[in-house]
PDB file of C-alpha atoms in Angstrom:
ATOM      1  CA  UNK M  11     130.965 120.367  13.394  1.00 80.00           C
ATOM      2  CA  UNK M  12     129.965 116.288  12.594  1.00 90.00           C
ATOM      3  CA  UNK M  13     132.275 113.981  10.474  1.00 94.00           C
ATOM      4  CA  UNK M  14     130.362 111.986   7.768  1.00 96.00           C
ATOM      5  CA  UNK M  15     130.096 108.325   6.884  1.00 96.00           C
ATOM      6  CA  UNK M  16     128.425 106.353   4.581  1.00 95.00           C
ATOM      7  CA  UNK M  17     127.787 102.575   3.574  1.00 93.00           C
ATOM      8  CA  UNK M  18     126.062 100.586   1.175  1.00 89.00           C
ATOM      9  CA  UNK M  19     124.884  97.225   3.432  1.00 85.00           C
ATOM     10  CA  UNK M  20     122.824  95.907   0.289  1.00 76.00           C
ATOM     11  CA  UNK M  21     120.782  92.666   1.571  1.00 72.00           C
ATOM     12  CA  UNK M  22     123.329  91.256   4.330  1.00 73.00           C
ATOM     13  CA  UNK M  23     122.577  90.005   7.905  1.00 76.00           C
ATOM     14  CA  UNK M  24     125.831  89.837   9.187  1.00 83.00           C
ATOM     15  CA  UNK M  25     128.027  93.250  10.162  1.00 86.00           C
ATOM     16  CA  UNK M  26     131.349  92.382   8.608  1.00 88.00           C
ATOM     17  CA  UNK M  27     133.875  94.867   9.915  1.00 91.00           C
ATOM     18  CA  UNK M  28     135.646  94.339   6.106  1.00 93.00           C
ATOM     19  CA  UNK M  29     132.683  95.992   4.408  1.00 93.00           C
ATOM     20  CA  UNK M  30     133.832  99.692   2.647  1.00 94.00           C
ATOM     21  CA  UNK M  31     132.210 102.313   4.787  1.00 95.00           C
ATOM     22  CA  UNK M  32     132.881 106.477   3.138  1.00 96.00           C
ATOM     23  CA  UNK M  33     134.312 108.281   5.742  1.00 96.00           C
ATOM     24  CA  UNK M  34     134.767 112.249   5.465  1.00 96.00           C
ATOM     25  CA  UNK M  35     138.092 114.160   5.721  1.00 94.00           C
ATOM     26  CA  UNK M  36     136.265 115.880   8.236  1.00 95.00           C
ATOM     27  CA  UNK M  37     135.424 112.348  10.532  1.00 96.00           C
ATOM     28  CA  UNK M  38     138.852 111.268  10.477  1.00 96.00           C
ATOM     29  CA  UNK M  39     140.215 115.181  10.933  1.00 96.00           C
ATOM     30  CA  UNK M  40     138.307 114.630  14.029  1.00 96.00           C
ATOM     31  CA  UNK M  41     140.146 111.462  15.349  1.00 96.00           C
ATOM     32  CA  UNK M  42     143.494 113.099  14.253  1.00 96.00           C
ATOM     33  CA  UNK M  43     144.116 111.140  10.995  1.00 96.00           C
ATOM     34  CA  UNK M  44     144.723 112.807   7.382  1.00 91.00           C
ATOM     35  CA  UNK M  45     143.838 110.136   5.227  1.00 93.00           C
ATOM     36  CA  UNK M  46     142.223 106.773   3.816  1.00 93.00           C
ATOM     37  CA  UNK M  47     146.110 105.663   3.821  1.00 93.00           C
ATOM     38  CA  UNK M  48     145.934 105.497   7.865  1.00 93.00           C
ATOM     39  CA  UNK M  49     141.974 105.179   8.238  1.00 96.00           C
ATOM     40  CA  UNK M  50     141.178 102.901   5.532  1.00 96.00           C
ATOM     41  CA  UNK M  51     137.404 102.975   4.135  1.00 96.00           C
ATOM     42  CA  UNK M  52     136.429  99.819   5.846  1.00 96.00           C
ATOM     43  CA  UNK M  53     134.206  99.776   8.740  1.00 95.00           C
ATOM     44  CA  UNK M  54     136.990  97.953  11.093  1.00 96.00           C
ATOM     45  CA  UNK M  55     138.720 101.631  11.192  1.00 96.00           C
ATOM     46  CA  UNK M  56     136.057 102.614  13.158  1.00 97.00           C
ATOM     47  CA  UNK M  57     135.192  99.439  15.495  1.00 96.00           C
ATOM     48  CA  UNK M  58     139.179  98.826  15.981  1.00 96.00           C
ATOM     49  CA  UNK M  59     139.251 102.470  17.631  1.00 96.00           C
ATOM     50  CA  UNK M  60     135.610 101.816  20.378  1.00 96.00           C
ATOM     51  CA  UNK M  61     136.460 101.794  23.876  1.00 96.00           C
ATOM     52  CA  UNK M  62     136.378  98.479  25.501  1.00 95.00           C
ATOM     53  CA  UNK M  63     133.591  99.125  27.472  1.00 94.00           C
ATOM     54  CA  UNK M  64     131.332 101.059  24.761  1.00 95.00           C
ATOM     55  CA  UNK M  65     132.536  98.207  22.414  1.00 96.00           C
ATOM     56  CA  UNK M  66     129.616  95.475  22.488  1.00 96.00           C
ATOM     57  CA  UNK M  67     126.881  98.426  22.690  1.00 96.00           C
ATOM     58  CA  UNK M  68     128.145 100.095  19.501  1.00 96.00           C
ATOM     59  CA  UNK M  69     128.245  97.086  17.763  1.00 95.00           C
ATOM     60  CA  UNK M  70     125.224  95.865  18.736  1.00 94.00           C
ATOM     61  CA  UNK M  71     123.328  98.687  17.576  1.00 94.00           C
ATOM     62  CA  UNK M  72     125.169  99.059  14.521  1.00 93.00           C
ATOM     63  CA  UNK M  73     124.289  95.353  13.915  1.00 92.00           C
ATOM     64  CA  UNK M  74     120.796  96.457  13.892  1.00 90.00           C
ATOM     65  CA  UNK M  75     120.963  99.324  11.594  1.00 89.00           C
ATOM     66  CA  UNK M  76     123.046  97.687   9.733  1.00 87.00           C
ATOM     67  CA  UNK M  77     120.572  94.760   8.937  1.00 84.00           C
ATOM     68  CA  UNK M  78     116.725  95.893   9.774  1.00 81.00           C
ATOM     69  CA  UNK M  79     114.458  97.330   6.929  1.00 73.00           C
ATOM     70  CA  UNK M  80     113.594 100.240   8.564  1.00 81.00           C
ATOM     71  CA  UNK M  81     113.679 103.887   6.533  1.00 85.00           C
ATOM     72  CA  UNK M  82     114.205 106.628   9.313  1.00 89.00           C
ATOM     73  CA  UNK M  83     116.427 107.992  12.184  1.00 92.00           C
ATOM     74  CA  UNK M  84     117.847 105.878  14.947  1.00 94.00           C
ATOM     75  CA  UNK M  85     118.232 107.068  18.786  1.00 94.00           C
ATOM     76  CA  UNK M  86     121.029 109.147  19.071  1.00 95.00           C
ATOM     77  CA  UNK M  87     124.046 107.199  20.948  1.00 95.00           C
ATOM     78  CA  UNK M  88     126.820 108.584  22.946  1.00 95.00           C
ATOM     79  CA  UNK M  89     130.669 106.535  22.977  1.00 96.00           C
ATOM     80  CA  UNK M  90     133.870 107.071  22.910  1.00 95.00           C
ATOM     81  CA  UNK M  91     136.501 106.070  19.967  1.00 97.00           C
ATOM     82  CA  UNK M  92     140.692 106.446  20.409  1.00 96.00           C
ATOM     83  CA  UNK M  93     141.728 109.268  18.436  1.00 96.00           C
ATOM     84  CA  UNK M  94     145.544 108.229  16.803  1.00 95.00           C
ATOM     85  CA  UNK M  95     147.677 109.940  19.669  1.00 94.00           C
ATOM     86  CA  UNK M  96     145.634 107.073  21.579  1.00 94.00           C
ATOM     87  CA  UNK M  97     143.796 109.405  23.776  1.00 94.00           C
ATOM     88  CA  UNK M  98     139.444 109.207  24.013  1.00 95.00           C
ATOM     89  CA  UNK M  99     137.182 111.595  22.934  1.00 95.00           C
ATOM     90  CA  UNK M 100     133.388 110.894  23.551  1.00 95.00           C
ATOM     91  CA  UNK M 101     131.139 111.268  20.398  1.00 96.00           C
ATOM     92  CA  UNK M 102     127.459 111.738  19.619  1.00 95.00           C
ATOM     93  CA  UNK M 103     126.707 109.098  16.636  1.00 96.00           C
ATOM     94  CA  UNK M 104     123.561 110.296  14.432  1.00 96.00           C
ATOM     95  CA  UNK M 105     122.699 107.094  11.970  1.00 95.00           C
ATOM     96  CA  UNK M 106     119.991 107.418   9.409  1.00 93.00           C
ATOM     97  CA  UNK M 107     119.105 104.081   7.619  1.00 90.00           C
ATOM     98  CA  UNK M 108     116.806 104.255   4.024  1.00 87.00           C
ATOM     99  CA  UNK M 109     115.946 100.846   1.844  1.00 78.00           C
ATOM    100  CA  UNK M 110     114.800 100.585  -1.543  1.00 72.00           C
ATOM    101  CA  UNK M 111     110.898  98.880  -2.411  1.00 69.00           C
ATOM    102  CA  UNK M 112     111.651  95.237  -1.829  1.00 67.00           C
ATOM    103  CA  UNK M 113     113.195  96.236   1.530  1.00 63.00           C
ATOM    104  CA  UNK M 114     116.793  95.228   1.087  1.00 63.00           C
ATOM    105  CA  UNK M 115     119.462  98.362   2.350  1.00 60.00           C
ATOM    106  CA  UNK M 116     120.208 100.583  -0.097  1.00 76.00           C
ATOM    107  CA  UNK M 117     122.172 102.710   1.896  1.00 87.00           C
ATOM    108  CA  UNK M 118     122.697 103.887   5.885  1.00 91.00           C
ATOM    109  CA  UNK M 119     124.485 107.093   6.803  1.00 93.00           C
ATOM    110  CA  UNK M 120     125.719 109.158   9.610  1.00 95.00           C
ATOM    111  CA  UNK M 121     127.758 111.565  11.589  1.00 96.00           C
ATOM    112  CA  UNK M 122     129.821 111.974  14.597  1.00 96.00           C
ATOM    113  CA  UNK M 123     130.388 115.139  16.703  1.00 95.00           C
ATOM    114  CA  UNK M 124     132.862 115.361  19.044  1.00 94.00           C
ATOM    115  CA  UNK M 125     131.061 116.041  22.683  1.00 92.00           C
ATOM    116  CA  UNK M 126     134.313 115.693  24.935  1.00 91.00           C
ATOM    117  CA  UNK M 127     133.947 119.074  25.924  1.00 89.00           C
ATOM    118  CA  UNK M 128     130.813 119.252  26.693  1.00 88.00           C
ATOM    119  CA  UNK M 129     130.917 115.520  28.452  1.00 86.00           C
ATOM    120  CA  UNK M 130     133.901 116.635  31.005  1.00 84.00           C
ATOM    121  CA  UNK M 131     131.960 119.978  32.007  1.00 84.00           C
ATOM    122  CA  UNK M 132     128.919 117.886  33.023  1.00 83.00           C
ATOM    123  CA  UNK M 133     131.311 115.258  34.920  1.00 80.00           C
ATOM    124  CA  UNK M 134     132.698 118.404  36.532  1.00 82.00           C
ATOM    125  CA  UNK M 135     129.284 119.928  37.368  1.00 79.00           C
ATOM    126  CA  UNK M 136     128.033 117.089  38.622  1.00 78.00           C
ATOM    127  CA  UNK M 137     131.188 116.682  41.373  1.00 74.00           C
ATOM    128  CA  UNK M 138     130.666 120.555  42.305  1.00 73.00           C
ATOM    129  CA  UNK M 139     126.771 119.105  42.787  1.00 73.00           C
ATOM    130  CA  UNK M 140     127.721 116.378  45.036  1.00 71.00           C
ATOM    131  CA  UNK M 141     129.754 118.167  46.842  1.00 68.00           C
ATOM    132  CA  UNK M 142     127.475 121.196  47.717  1.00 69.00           C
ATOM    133  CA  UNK M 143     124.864 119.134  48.501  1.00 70.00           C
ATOM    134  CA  UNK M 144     126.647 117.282  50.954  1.00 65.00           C
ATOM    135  CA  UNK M 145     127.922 119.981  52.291  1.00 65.00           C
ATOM    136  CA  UNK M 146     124.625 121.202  52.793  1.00 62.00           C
ATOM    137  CA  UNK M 147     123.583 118.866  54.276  1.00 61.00           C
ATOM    138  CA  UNK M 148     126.236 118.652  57.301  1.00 57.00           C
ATOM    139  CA  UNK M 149     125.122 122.164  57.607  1.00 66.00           C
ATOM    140  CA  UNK M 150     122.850 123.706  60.760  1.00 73.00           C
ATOM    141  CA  UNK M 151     121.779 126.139  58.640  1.00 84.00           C
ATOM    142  CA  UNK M 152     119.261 126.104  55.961  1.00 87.00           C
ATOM    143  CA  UNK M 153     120.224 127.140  52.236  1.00 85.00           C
ATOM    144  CA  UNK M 154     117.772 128.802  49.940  1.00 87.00           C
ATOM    145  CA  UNK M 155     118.124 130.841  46.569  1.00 85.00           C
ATOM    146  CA  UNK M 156     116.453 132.819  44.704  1.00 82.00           C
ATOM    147  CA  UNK M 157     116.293 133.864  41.102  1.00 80.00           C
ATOM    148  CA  UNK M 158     115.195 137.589  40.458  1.00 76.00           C
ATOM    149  CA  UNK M 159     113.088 138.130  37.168  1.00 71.00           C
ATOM    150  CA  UNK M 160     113.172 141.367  36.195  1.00 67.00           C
ATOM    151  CA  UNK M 161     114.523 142.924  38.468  1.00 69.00           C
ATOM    152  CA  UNK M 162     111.630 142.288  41.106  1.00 71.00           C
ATOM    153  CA  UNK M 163     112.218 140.327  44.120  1.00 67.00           C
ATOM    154  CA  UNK M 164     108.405 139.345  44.600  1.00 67.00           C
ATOM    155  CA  UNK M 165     107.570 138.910  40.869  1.00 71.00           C
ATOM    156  CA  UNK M 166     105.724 135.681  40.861  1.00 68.00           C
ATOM    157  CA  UNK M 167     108.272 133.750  37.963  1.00 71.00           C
ATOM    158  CA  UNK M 168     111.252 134.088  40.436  1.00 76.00           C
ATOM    159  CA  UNK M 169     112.472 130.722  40.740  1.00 78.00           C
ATOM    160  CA  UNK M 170     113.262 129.449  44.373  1.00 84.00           C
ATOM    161  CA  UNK M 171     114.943 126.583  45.868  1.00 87.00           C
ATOM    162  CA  UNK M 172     115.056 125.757  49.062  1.00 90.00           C
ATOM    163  CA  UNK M 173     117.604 122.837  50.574  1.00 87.00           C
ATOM    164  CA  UNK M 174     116.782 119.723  52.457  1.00 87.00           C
ATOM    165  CA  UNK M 175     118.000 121.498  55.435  1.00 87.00           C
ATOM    166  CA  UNK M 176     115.896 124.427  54.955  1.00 91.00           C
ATOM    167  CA  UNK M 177     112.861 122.029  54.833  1.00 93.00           C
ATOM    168  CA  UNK M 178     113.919 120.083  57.588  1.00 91.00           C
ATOM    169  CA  UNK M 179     114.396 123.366  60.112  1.00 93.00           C
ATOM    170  CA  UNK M 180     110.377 123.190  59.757  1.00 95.00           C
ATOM    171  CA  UNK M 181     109.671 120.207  59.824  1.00 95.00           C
ATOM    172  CA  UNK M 182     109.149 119.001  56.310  1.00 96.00           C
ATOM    173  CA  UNK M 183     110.765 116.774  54.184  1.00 93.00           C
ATOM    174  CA  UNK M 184     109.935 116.986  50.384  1.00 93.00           C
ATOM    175  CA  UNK M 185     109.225 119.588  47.957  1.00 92.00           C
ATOM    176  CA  UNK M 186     105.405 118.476  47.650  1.00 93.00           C
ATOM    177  CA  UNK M 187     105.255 119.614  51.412  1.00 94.00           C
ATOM    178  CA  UNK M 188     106.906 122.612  50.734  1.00 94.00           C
ATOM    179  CA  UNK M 189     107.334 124.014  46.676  1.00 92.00           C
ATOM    180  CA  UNK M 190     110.033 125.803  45.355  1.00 90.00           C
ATOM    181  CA  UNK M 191     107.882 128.992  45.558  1.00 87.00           C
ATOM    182  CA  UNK M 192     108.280 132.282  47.849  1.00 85.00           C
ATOM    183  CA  UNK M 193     104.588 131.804  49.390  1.00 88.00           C
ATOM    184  CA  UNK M 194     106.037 128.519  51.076  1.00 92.00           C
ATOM    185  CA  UNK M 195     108.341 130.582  52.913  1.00 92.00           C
ATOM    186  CA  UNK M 196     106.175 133.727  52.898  1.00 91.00           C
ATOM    187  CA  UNK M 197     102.555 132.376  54.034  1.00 93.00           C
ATOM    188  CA  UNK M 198     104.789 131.269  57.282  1.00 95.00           C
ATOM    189  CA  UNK M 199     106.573 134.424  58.375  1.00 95.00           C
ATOM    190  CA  UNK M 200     104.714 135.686  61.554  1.00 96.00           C
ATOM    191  CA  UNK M 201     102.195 138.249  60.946  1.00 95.00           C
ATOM    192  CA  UNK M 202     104.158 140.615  63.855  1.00 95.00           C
ATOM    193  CA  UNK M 203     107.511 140.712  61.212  1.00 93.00           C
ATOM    194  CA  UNK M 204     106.223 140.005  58.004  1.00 93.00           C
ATOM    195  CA  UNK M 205     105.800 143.190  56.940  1.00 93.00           C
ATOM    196  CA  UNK M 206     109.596 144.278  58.724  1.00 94.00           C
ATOM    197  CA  UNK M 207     110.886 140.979  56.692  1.00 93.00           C
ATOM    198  CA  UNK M 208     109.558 141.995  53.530  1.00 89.00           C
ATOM    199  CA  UNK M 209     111.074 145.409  53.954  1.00 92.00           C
ATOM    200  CA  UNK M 210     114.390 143.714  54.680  1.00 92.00           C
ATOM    201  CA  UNK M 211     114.623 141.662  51.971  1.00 87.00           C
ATOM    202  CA  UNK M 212     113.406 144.249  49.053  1.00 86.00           C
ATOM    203  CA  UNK M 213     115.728 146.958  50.719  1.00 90.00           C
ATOM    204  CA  UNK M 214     118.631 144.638  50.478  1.00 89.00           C
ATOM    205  CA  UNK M 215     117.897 143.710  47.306  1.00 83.00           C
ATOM    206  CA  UNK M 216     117.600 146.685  45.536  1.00 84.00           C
ATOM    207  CA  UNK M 217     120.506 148.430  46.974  1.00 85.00           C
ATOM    208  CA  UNK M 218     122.751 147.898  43.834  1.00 81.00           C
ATOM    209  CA  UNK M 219     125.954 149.121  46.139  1.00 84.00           C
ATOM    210  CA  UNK M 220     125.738 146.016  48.292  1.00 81.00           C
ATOM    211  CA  UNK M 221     126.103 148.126  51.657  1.00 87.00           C
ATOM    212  CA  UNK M 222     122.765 147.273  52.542  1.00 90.00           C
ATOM    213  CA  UNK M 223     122.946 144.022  54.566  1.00 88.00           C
ATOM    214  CA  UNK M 224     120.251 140.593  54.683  1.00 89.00           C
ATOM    215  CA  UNK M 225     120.615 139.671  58.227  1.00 90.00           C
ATOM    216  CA  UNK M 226     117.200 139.627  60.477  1.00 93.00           C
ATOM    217  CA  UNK M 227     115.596 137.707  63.357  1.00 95.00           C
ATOM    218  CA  UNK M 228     111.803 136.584  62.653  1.00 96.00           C
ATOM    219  CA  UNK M 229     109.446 133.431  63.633  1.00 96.00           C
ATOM    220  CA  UNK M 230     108.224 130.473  61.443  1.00 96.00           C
ATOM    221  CA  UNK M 231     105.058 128.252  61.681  1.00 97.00           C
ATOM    222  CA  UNK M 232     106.729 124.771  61.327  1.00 96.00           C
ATOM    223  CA  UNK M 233     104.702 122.190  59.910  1.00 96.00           C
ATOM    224  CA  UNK M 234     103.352 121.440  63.687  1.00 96.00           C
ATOM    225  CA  UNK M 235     101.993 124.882  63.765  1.00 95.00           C
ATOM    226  CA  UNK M 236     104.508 125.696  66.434  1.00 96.00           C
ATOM    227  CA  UNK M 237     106.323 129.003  66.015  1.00 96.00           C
ATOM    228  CA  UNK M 238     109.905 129.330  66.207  1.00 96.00           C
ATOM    229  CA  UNK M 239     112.620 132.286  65.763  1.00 96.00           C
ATOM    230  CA  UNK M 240     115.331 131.857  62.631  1.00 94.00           C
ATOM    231  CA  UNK M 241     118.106 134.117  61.457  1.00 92.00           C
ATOM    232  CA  UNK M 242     118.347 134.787  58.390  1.00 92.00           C
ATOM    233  CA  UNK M 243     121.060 135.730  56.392  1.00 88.00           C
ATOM    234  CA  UNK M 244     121.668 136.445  52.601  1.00 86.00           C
ATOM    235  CA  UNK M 245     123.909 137.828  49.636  1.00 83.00           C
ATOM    236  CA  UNK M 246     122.865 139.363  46.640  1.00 82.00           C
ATOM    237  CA  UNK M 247     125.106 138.882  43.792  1.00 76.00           C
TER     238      UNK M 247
END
């Protein structure tokens, strides 16, 4: 749902905020106006409304369209503009320039989509992020997860992640050491429980009641081929 514009730059070098710019009902719908009587069909209805601190980055690239002979798309651009009850919204600016043979503008054209949504659920996801993984990593304990393709809990396209912590516990530090797959964890069970881990794990998983709990006692080759005993612990959900 993306508001329209539309300008004719002709041959000039200089962005002059003056210069009649189409804008859609739909655009200015989107900023909470109704018509060209309180967002005039000038360019400086636009600029007037850019957050201070998107302000010089919008212009600058609008300068450039604006001016360069180029025919083609520009890089998407993300800013925000003050709607007319003076609150932001963040918008995704589309601007597609085209010039005629002797390579003066004949005309550049765009759209803006409101992203505010979208924008304050990644700032949100991003806190819960931060959070967990510091949290994670105050903890003793080792985090890992595991997403079940299909149903099968040893299908090689489950994807696994393992925490810092986890990695740490044995005595590694990055994921080069020690992938995001299950044979990281797997190759280093001791052969005494692997097969009583395995067990474990698949009966717990595949008990669609939930009564059937993850919670065993088993050894680990760390990275200094020492072995050591863990508990593990897990939920199914």
């Amino acid at each position: 749902d993306a508001g329209l514009w539309e300008a004719m730059p002709g041959d000039s070098r200089t962005l002059d905020l003056k210069h009649p710019v189409w804008w859609s009902d739909r655009l200015r719908q989107l900023l909470g106006f109704e018509n060209e009587t309180d967002f005039p069909n000038r360019l400086e209805s636009w600029a007037s409304r850019l957050h201070p601190e998107d302000r010089k980055a919008a212009l600058d690239s609008m300068q450039h369209q604006w001016t360069d002979r180029r025919t083609g798309s520009w890089p998407d651009a993300q800013y925000r503009l003050a709607a007319k009850d003076g609150s932001y919204h963040w918008f995704l600016s589309r601007v597609v320039t085209s010039r005629d043979d002797g390579g003066k503008s004949m005309r550049i054209a765009g759209s803006l989509s409101d992203i505010t949504r979208s924008r304050e659920d990644e700032a949100r996801l991003n806190v819960a992020l931060t959070r967990f993984e510091l949290a994670s990593e105050m903890l003793n304990d080792g985090i890992w997860d595991l997403d079940v393709v299909a149903g099968d809990p040893v299908n090689p396209s489950n994807a696994f992640w393992w925490s810092t912590q986890f990695r740490r516990l044995l005595g590694f530090e990055t994921e080069q050491e020690f992938p995001n797959v299950l044979d990281s964890w797997a190759s280093r069970l001791h052969p005494d429980e692997k097969q009583t881990v395995f067990k474990a794990f698949m009966d717990h998983l595949m008990d669609r009641s939930g009564r059937t709990p993850y919670s065993i006692e088993y050894r680990l080759r760390c990275k200094d081929n020492q072995y050591r005993w863990f508990r593990a612990r897990g939920r199914t959900r």
